[in-house]
Amino acid sequence: MRWLLLLGLVALSESLVKIPLKKGKSMRERMREDGTLKEFLKSHKIDHANKYLPVLDADAFYEPMINYFDTSYYGTISIGTPPQDFTVIFDTGSANLWVPSVDCSSPACLNHNKFDPSSSSTFQSTNENLAIHYGKGSMTGVLGYDTVQVGDLVVTNQAFGLCTTEAQHFTNSPFDGILGMAYPSDAHDDATPVFDNMWNQGLLSEDLFSVYLSKDGDSGSVMIFGGIDLSYYSGELNWVPVSKQRYWQISIDSVSMNGNVVACDGGCQAIVDTGTTNLDASPAGLASIASAIGASENSDGEYEVDCSAISSLPDIVFTIGGVDYPVPASAYISGTQCNVKIHPNHRHWVLGDVFIREYYVVFDSANNAIGLASSN
């Protein structure tokens, strides 16, 4: 499922109401108050000399996410004064925020929370229209500015889209909208994404965020703003430079199975995308993987395998920065219909949730790098 936003937003108007900056308590501050911080730091053996192990030292803010049957991960934010709550996908494959509006007339909006600008004392309207087109689905709406709260973080004067029409594709989605976390260059009209506003407004002490996705529908998924938590991964974080600062794009050395290169021989580009459910591969790469595992194409154009063969299928090994990142068949094959959870993509590979469930990921804006380590 691809939630790629192509959303145009306007620059921040000088006429916006200035709201006093509010910063909530970090987890570190709350633990210090209740007397549990010292024991936590002791038990986790924090290395204060290593900037990439700032567990709670970076005043990190933890946003829990719901795992919806391993197909999407979403958390709760609020917009406006007083706050109106919405569930959103935290999408590293796009850069902008939108939620349904009370003016939305589409059936899809009936199943979701809708923002009422007349109920917010801090809302600022614009005359800008917008149209968002996804790999599947689309929406149209208008642009506005308001206060956005993510957990304890309060972002002021944030540009966002108010959806007025929504495609049928979103009717049964468990989330209301999408909060993009890609680079500002992916946002049109020089709009500032929510995460970048968090940093620019002094809400974070580290210009990075990290994500842990749980498996098999389990709870525990989390987006961490401004820090890294070593309790979510094993071994060392391996750092990979971002090759293009639009999406979180990196270079893959090769893709192999059973020691044989099956795709990306000589290298290829991929984006690490929390908003994509599966993996995306080049058409040729997908065909090679399907051939290597004996998959056949069904009437829906998807590849599937014999369910009895899953336990014997090889890992797909992504070699990135000289380090191997295996993804087992239990991750890339659907456990119910035994479909291959890889879709063709003519532009680039996408390491979606199938990959991220296996690896804790750090998105480091300060150093334009991605950190990867095996998830616990």
PDB file of C-alpha atoms in Angstrom, residues 48-290:
ATOM      1  CA  HIS A  48      27.135   9.075  27.520  1.00  0.00           C
ATOM      2  CA  ALA A  49      30.191   9.553  25.295  1.00  0.00           C
ATOM      3  CA  ASN A  50      28.439   8.102  22.261  1.00  0.00           C
ATOM      4  CA  LYS A  51      26.117  10.648  20.617  1.00  0.00           C
ATOM      5  CA  TYR A  52      24.304   7.837  18.828  1.00  0.00           C
ATOM      6  CA  LEU A  53      23.214   6.178  22.057  1.00  0.00           C
ATOM      7  CA  PRO A  54      21.249   9.029  23.662  1.00  0.00           C
ATOM      8  CA  VAL A  55      18.599   6.856  25.321  1.00  0.00           C
ATOM      9  CA  LEU A  56      16.450   9.424  27.136  1.00  0.00           C
ATOM     10  CA  ASP A  57      19.515  11.709  27.417  1.00  0.00           C
ATOM     11  CA  ALA A  58      18.324  13.470  24.269  1.00  0.00           C
ATOM     12  CA  ASP A  59      14.983  14.292  25.906  1.00  0.00           C
ATOM     13  CA  ALA A  60      13.364  11.991  23.388  1.00  0.00           C
ATOM     14  CA  PHE A  61       9.601  11.970  22.927  1.00  0.00           C
ATOM     15  CA  TYR A  62       7.880   8.629  22.382  1.00  0.00           C
ATOM     16  CA  GLU A  63       4.789   8.376  20.186  1.00  0.00           C
ATOM     17  CA  PRO A  64       3.162   4.915  20.418  1.00  0.00           C
ATOM     18  CA  MET A  65       1.677   3.499  17.238  1.00  0.00           C
ATOM     19  CA  ILE A  66      -1.013   0.896  16.656  1.00  0.00           C
ATOM     20  CA  ASN A  67      -0.062  -2.041  14.467  1.00  0.00           C
ATOM     21  CA  TYR A  68      -3.038  -2.702  12.220  1.00  0.00           C
ATOM     22  CA  PHE A  69      -2.532  -6.326  11.137  1.00  0.00           C
ATOM     23  CA  ASP A  70       0.991  -5.519   9.864  1.00  0.00           C
ATOM     24  CA  THR A  71      -0.546  -3.430   7.054  1.00  0.00           C
ATOM     25  CA  SER A  72      -0.203   0.040   8.583  1.00  0.00           C
ATOM     26  CA  TYR A  73       1.090   1.746  11.704  1.00  0.00           C
ATOM     27  CA  TYR A  74      -0.565   4.864  13.016  1.00  0.00           C
ATOM     28  CA  GLY A  75      -0.573   7.125  16.051  1.00  0.00           C
ATOM     29  CA  THR A  76      -2.721   9.909  17.450  1.00  0.00           C
ATOM     30  CA  ILE A  77      -2.108  13.626  17.015  1.00  0.00           C
ATOM     31  CA  SER A  78      -4.283  16.642  17.692  1.00  0.00           C
ATOM     32  CA  ILE A  79      -4.863  19.834  15.739  1.00  0.00           C
ATOM     33  CA  GLY A  80      -6.293  23.141  16.919  1.00  0.00           C
ATOM     34  CA  THR A  81      -7.241  24.886  20.159  1.00  0.00           C
ATOM     35  CA  PRO A  82      -8.866  23.139  21.926  1.00  0.00           C
ATOM     36  CA  PRO A  83      -7.271  20.022  20.406  1.00  0.00           C
ATOM     37  CA  GLN A  84      -9.147  17.800  17.952  1.00  0.00           C
ATOM     38  CA  ASP A  85      -7.780  14.245  17.751  1.00  0.00           C
ATOM     39  CA  PHE A  86      -6.828  12.335  14.600  1.00  0.00           C
ATOM     40  CA  THR A  87      -5.037   9.099  13.814  1.00  0.00           C
ATOM     41  CA  VAL A  88      -2.292   9.425  11.203  1.00  0.00           C
ATOM     42  CA  ILE A  89       0.325   7.401   9.393  1.00  0.00           C
ATOM     43  CA  PHE A  90       3.819   8.742  10.175  1.00  0.00           C
ATOM     44  CA  ASP A  91       5.043   8.471   6.601  1.00  0.00           C
ATOM     45  CA  THR A  92       8.758   8.835   5.769  1.00  0.00           C
ATOM     46  CA  GLY A  93       7.879   8.618   2.079  1.00  0.00           C
ATOM     47  CA  SER A  94       6.112  11.988   2.002  1.00  0.00           C
ATOM     48  CA  ALA A  95       6.504  15.396   3.596  1.00  0.00           C
ATOM     49  CA  ASN A  96       3.078  16.881   4.349  1.00  0.00           C
ATOM     50  CA  LEU A  97       0.170  16.575   6.767  1.00  0.00           C
ATOM     51  CA  TRP A  98      -3.536  16.309   5.953  1.00  0.00           C
ATOM     52  CA  VAL A  99      -6.719  15.240   7.756  1.00  0.00           C
ATOM     53  CA  PRO A 100     -10.405  15.169   6.744  1.00  0.00           C
ATOM     54  CA  SER A 101     -12.427  18.361   7.124  1.00  0.00           C
ATOM     55  CA  VAL A 102     -16.027  18.841   8.246  1.00  0.00           C
ATOM     56  CA  ASP A 103     -16.585  20.104   4.698  1.00  0.00           C
ATOM     57  CA  CYS A 104     -15.676  16.715   3.220  1.00  0.00           C
ATOM     58  CA  SER A 105     -18.616  15.292   1.291  1.00  0.00           C
ATOM     59  CA  SER A 106     -17.095  11.934   0.335  1.00  0.00           C
ATOM     60  CA  PRO A 107     -18.385   8.669   1.843  1.00  0.00           C
ATOM     61  CA  ALA A 108     -14.804   7.876   2.944  1.00  0.00           C
ATOM     62  CA  CYS A 109     -14.874  10.841   5.313  1.00  0.00           C
ATOM     63  CA  LEU A 110     -17.893   9.463   7.156  1.00  0.00           C
ATOM     64  CA  ASN A 111     -15.706   6.789   8.721  1.00  0.00           C
ATOM     65  CA  HIS A 112     -13.088   9.211  10.027  1.00  0.00           C
ATOM     66  CA  ASN A 113     -12.638  12.098  12.410  1.00  0.00           C
ATOM     67  CA  LYS A 114     -13.060  15.478  10.721  1.00  0.00           C
ATOM     68  CA  PHE A 115     -11.387  18.783  11.565  1.00  0.00           C
ATOM     69  CA  ASP A 116     -13.700  21.713  12.303  1.00  0.00           C
ATOM     70  CA  PRO A 117     -11.783  24.959  11.764  1.00  0.00           C
ATOM     71  CA  SER A 118     -14.569  27.027  13.337  1.00  0.00           C
ATOM     72  CA  SER A 119     -13.950  25.238  16.633  1.00  0.00           C
ATOM     73  CA  SER A 120     -10.270  26.205  16.801  1.00  0.00           C
ATOM     74  CA  SER A 121      -9.259  29.635  18.080  1.00  0.00           C
ATOM     75  CA  THR A 122      -5.780  29.273  16.539  1.00  0.00           C
ATOM     76  CA  PHE A 123      -6.769  28.205  13.017  1.00  0.00           C
ATOM     77  CA  GLN A 124      -5.619  30.375  10.115  1.00  0.00           C
ATOM     78  CA  SER A 125      -7.195  29.830   6.695  1.00  0.00           C
ATOM     79  CA  THR A 126      -5.678  30.349   3.257  1.00  0.00           C
ATOM     80  CA  ASN A 127      -7.100  30.616  -0.239  1.00  0.00           C
ATOM     81  CA  GLU A 128      -4.911  27.788  -1.488  1.00  0.00           C
ATOM     82  CA  ASN A 129      -6.417  24.621  -2.978  1.00  0.00           C
ATOM     83  CA  LEU A 130      -4.613  21.324  -3.005  1.00  0.00           C
ATOM     84  CA  ALA A 131      -4.801  17.978  -4.755  1.00  0.00           C
ATOM     85  CA  ILE A 132      -3.030  14.868  -3.461  1.00  0.00           C
ATOM     86  CA  HIS A 133      -2.508  11.832  -5.651  1.00  0.00           C
ATOM     87  CA  TYR A 134      -1.366   8.498  -4.266  1.00  0.00           C
ATOM     88  CA  GLY A 135      -0.285   5.256  -5.832  1.00  0.00           C
ATOM     89  CA  LYS A 136      -3.797   4.241  -4.814  1.00  0.00           C
ATOM     90  CA  GLY A 137      -6.420   6.864  -4.066  1.00  0.00           C
ATOM     91  CA  SER A 138      -6.469  10.636  -4.040  1.00  0.00           C
ATOM     92  CA  MET A 139      -7.930  13.601  -2.201  1.00  0.00           C
ATOM     93  CA  THR A 140      -8.517  17.305  -2.667  1.00  0.00           C
ATOM     94  CA  GLY A 141      -8.887  20.074  -0.152  1.00  0.00           C
ATOM     95  CA  VAL A 142      -7.665  23.416   1.117  1.00  0.00           C
ATOM     96  CA  LEU A 143      -4.687  24.559   3.136  1.00  0.00           C
ATOM     97  CA  GLY A 144      -4.638  25.976   6.635  1.00  0.00           C
ATOM     98  CA  TYR A 145      -2.346  26.634   9.599  1.00  0.00           C
ATOM     99  CA  ASP A 146      -2.868  25.636  13.203  1.00  0.00           C
ATOM    100  CA  THR A 147      -1.249  24.179  16.295  1.00  0.00           C
ATOM    101  CA  VAL A 148      -0.384  20.491  15.955  1.00  0.00           C
ATOM    102  CA  GLN A 149       0.361  18.336  18.976  1.00  0.00           C
ATOM    103  CA  VAL A 150       2.193  14.997  18.712  1.00  0.00           C
ATOM    104  CA  GLY A 151       2.347  13.402  22.141  1.00  0.00           C
ATOM    105  CA  ASP A 152       3.985  15.994  24.408  1.00  0.00           C
ATOM    106  CA  LEU A 153       5.286  18.057  21.489  1.00  0.00           C
ATOM    107  CA  VAL A 154       3.321  21.159  20.533  1.00  0.00           C
ATOM    108  CA  VAL A 155       4.128  22.627  17.107  1.00  0.00           C
ATOM    109  CA  THR A 156       2.751  26.081  16.337  1.00  0.00           C
ATOM    110  CA  ASN A 157       1.787  27.593  12.968  1.00  0.00           C
ATOM    111  CA  GLN A 158       1.897  24.250  11.170  1.00  0.00           C
ATOM    112  CA  ALA A 159       0.659  24.073   7.591  1.00  0.00           C
ATOM    113  CA  PHE A 160      -1.721  21.179   6.884  1.00  0.00           C
ATOM    114  CA  GLY A 161      -4.361  20.088   4.414  1.00  0.00           C
ATOM    115  CA  LEU A 162      -8.081  19.989   5.168  1.00  0.00           C
ATOM    116  CA  CYS A 163      -9.532  17.231   2.993  1.00  0.00           C
ATOM    117  CA  THR A 164     -12.815  18.074   1.234  1.00  0.00           C
ATOM    118  CA  THR A 165     -13.015  15.069  -1.115  1.00  0.00           C
ATOM    119  CA  GLU A 166     -11.516  11.663  -0.456  1.00  0.00           C
ATOM    120  CA  ALA A 167     -11.229   8.642  -2.744  1.00  0.00           C
ATOM    121  CA  GLN A 168     -13.152   5.474  -1.987  1.00  0.00           C
ATOM    122  CA  HIS A 169      -9.834   3.705  -1.464  1.00  0.00           C
ATOM    123  CA  PHE A 170      -9.572   5.344   1.975  1.00  0.00           C
ATOM    124  CA  THR A 171     -13.062   4.359   3.123  1.00  0.00           C
ATOM    125  CA  ASN A 172     -11.926   1.457   5.292  1.00  0.00           C
ATOM    126  CA  SER A 173      -8.513   2.778   6.270  1.00  0.00           C
ATOM    127  CA  PRO A 174      -8.013   2.618  10.060  1.00  0.00           C
ATOM    128  CA  PHE A 175      -6.346   6.045  10.131  1.00  0.00           C
ATOM    129  CA  ASP A 176      -7.780   9.498   9.441  1.00  0.00           C
ATOM    130  CA  GLY A 177      -4.880  11.161   7.644  1.00  0.00           C
ATOM    131  CA  ILE A 178      -1.168  11.180   6.916  1.00  0.00           C
ATOM    132  CA  LEU A 179       1.729  13.018   8.546  1.00  0.00           C
ATOM    133  CA  GLY A 180       4.693  13.112   6.168  1.00  0.00           C
ATOM    134  CA  MET A 181       8.234  12.926   7.545  1.00  0.00           C
ATOM    135  CA  ALA A 182      10.368  13.130   4.406  1.00  0.00           C
ATOM    136  CA  TYR A 183      12.713  16.012   3.606  1.00  0.00           C
ATOM    137  CA  PRO A 184      11.330  19.545   3.128  1.00  0.00           C
ATOM    138  CA  SER A 185      12.360  19.325  -0.531  1.00  0.00           C
ATOM    139  CA  ASP A 186       9.510  16.839  -1.014  1.00  0.00           C
ATOM    140  CA  ALA A 187       7.010  19.480   0.152  1.00  0.00           C
ATOM    141  CA  HIS A 188       5.858  21.961  -2.464  1.00  0.00           C
ATOM    142  CA  ASP A 189       5.861  25.732  -1.980  1.00  0.00           C
ATOM    143  CA  ASP A 190       8.636  25.599   0.628  1.00  0.00           C
ATOM    144  CA  ALA A 191       6.274  24.274   3.298  1.00  0.00           C
ATOM    145  CA  THR A 192       7.964  23.006   6.445  1.00  0.00           C
ATOM    146  CA  PRO A 193       7.131  19.424   7.492  1.00  0.00           C
ATOM    147  CA  VAL A 194       5.984  18.745  11.048  1.00  0.00           C
ATOM    148  CA  PHE A 195       9.256  17.131  12.156  1.00  0.00           C
ATOM    149  CA  ASP A 196      11.343  20.006  10.799  1.00  0.00           C
ATOM    150  CA  ASN A 197       9.124  22.458  12.650  1.00  0.00           C
ATOM    151  CA  MET A 198       9.707  20.464  15.833  1.00  0.00           C
ATOM    152  CA  TRP A 199      13.425  21.008  15.377  1.00  0.00           C
ATOM    153  CA  ASN A 200      13.190  24.623  14.198  1.00  0.00           C
ATOM    154  CA  GLN A 201      10.985  25.564  17.143  1.00  0.00           C
ATOM    155  CA  GLY A 202      13.470  24.151  19.647  1.00  0.00           C
ATOM    156  CA  LEU A 203      11.333  21.240  20.809  1.00  0.00           C
ATOM    157  CA  LEU A 204      14.031  18.576  20.271  1.00  0.00           C
ATOM    158  CA  SER A 205      17.647  18.290  21.375  1.00  0.00           C
ATOM    159  CA  GLU A 206      18.605  15.878  18.563  1.00  0.00           C
ATOM    160  CA  ASP A 207      17.727  16.509  14.913  1.00  0.00           C
ATOM    161  CA  LEU A 208      16.666  12.932  14.273  1.00  0.00           C
ATOM    162  CA  PHE A 209      13.865  10.460  14.824  1.00  0.00           C
ATOM    163  CA  SER A 210      13.749   6.676  14.987  1.00  0.00           C
ATOM    164  CA  VAL A 211      11.170   3.955  14.561  1.00  0.00           C
ATOM    165  CA  TYR A 212      10.451   0.469  15.842  1.00  0.00           C
ATOM    166  CA  LEU A 213       7.679  -1.576  14.199  1.00  0.00           C
ATOM    167  CA  SER A 214       6.282  -4.601  15.989  1.00  0.00           C
ATOM    168  CA  LYS A 215       5.495  -7.882  14.225  1.00  0.00           C
ATOM    169  CA  ASP A 216       2.412 -10.058  13.861  1.00  0.00           C
ATOM    170  CA  GLY A 217       0.006  -7.349  14.945  1.00  0.00           C
ATOM    171  CA  ASP A 218       1.675  -7.036  18.362  1.00  0.00           C
ATOM    172  CA  SER A 219       1.668  -3.804  20.339  1.00  0.00           C
ATOM    173  CA  GLY A 220       4.812  -1.838  21.145  1.00  0.00           C
ATOM    174  CA  SER A 221       5.405   0.025  17.876  1.00  0.00           C
ATOM    175  CA  VAL A 222       6.823   3.481  18.472  1.00  0.00           C
ATOM    176  CA  MET A 223       8.083   6.600  16.723  1.00  0.00           C
ATOM    177  CA  ILE A 224      10.769   8.331  18.793  1.00  0.00           C
ATOM    178  CA  PHE A 225      11.310  12.040  18.152  1.00  0.00           C
ATOM    179  CA  GLY A 226      14.717  13.446  19.018  1.00  0.00           C
ATOM    180  CA  GLY A 227      16.451  10.291  20.215  1.00  0.00           C
ATOM    181  CA  ILE A 228      17.545   6.683  19.852  1.00  0.00           C
ATOM    182  CA  ASP A 229      16.596   3.905  22.257  1.00  0.00           C
ATOM    183  CA  LEU A 230      19.053   0.995  22.328  1.00  0.00           C
ATOM    184  CA  SER A 231      16.502  -1.226  24.049  1.00  0.00           C
ATOM    185  CA  TYR A 232      14.783  -1.642  20.670  1.00  0.00           C
ATOM    186  CA  TYR A 233      17.756  -3.120  18.804  1.00  0.00           C
ATOM    187  CA  SER A 234      20.673  -5.517  19.077  1.00  0.00           C
ATOM    188  CA  GLY A 235      24.280  -5.001  18.009  1.00  0.00           C
ATOM    189  CA  GLU A 236      25.586  -1.779  16.534  1.00  0.00           C
ATOM    190  CA  LEU A 237      23.852   0.794  14.390  1.00  0.00           C
ATOM    191  CA  ASN A 238      25.314   0.880  10.887  1.00  0.00           C
ATOM    192  CA  TRP A 239      25.140   4.292   9.230  1.00  0.00           C
ATOM    193  CA  VAL A 240      24.326   4.820   5.566  1.00  0.00           C
ATOM    194  CA  PRO A 241      24.448   8.250   3.865  1.00  0.00           C
ATOM    195  CA  VAL A 242      21.273   9.589   2.316  1.00  0.00           C
ATOM    196  CA  SER A 243      21.920   9.640  -1.433  1.00  0.00           C
ATOM    197  CA  LYS A 244      19.134  12.095  -2.287  1.00  0.00           C
ATOM    198  CA  GLN A 245      17.585  14.466   0.215  1.00  0.00           C
ATOM    199  CA  ARG A 246      13.961  14.272  -0.846  1.00  0.00           C
ATOM    200  CA  TYR A 247      12.729  10.941   0.418  1.00  0.00           C
ATOM    201  CA  TRP A 248      14.944   9.007   2.802  1.00  0.00           C
ATOM    202  CA  GLN A 249      16.827   7.531  -0.145  1.00  0.00           C
ATOM    203  CA  ILE A 250      19.911   5.332   0.121  1.00  0.00           C
ATOM    204  CA  SER A 251      22.100   3.206  -2.161  1.00  0.00           C
ATOM    205  CA  ILE A 252      21.800  -0.584  -2.182  1.00  0.00           C
ATOM    206  CA  ASP A 253      24.943  -2.504  -3.166  1.00  0.00           C
ATOM    207  CA  SER A 254      23.079  -5.618  -4.277  1.00  0.00           C
ATOM    208  CA  VAL A 255      20.171  -7.952  -3.577  1.00  0.00           C
ATOM    209  CA  SER A 256      21.030 -11.629  -3.229  1.00  0.00           C
ATOM    210  CA  MET A 257      19.516 -15.004  -2.357  1.00  0.00           C
ATOM    211  CA  ASN A 258      21.470 -18.122  -1.440  1.00  0.00           C
ATOM    212  CA  GLY A 259      24.689 -16.211  -2.104  1.00  0.00           C
ATOM    213  CA  ASN A 260      23.715 -15.289  -5.662  1.00  0.00           C
ATOM    214  CA  VAL A 261      22.976 -11.731  -6.743  1.00  0.00           C
ATOM    215  CA  VAL A 262      19.413 -11.620  -8.091  1.00  0.00           C
ATOM    216  CA  ALA A 263      18.982  -7.857  -8.446  1.00  0.00           C
ATOM    217  CA  CYS A 264      20.765  -4.510  -8.131  1.00  0.00           C
ATOM    218  CA  ASP A 265      23.990  -5.947  -9.514  1.00  0.00           C
ATOM    219  CA  GLY A 266      26.242  -2.887  -9.483  1.00  0.00           C
ATOM    220  CA  GLY A 267      23.937  -0.962  -7.157  1.00  0.00           C
ATOM    221  CA  CYS A 268      20.513   0.665  -7.160  1.00  0.00           C
ATOM    222  CA  GLN A 269      18.524   3.248  -5.227  1.00  0.00           C
ATOM    223  CA  ALA A 270      15.914   2.619  -2.534  1.00  0.00           C
ATOM    224  CA  ILE A 271      13.836   4.672  -0.131  1.00  0.00           C
ATOM    225  CA  VAL A 272      13.171   3.606   3.454  1.00  0.00           C
ATOM    226  CA  ASP A 273       9.451   4.184   3.788  1.00  0.00           C
ATOM    227  CA  THR A 274       7.235   3.664   6.822  1.00  0.00           C
ATOM    228  CA  GLY A 275       4.213   4.460   4.638  1.00  0.00           C
ATOM    229  CA  THR A 276       4.637   1.443   2.372  1.00  0.00           C
ATOM    230  CA  THR A 277       3.269  -1.841   3.672  1.00  0.00           C
ATOM    231  CA  ASN A 278       5.403  -4.202   1.596  1.00  0.00           C
ATOM    232  CA  LEU A 279       8.583  -4.052  -0.474  1.00  0.00           C
ATOM    233  CA  ASP A 280       8.832  -2.477  -3.906  1.00  0.00           C
ATOM    234  CA  ALA A 281      11.321  -3.776  -6.457  1.00  0.00           C
ATOM    235  CA  SER A 282      12.200  -3.028 -10.039  1.00  0.00           C
ATOM    236  CA  PRO A 283      10.116  -5.214 -12.394  1.00  0.00           C
ATOM    237  CA  ALA A 284      13.244  -7.116 -13.407  1.00  0.00           C
ATOM    238  CA  GLY A 285      14.288  -7.539  -9.783  1.00  0.00           C
ATOM    239  CA  LEU A 286      10.857  -8.813  -8.798  1.00  0.00           C
ATOM    240  CA  ALA A 287      10.902 -11.311 -11.665  1.00  0.00           C
ATOM    241  CA  SER A 288      14.326 -12.574 -10.568  1.00  0.00           C
ATOM    242  CA  ILE A 289      13.200 -12.984  -6.954  1.00  0.00           C
ATOM    243  CA  ALA A 290      10.027 -14.762  -8.061  1.00  0.00           C
TER     244      ALA A 290
END
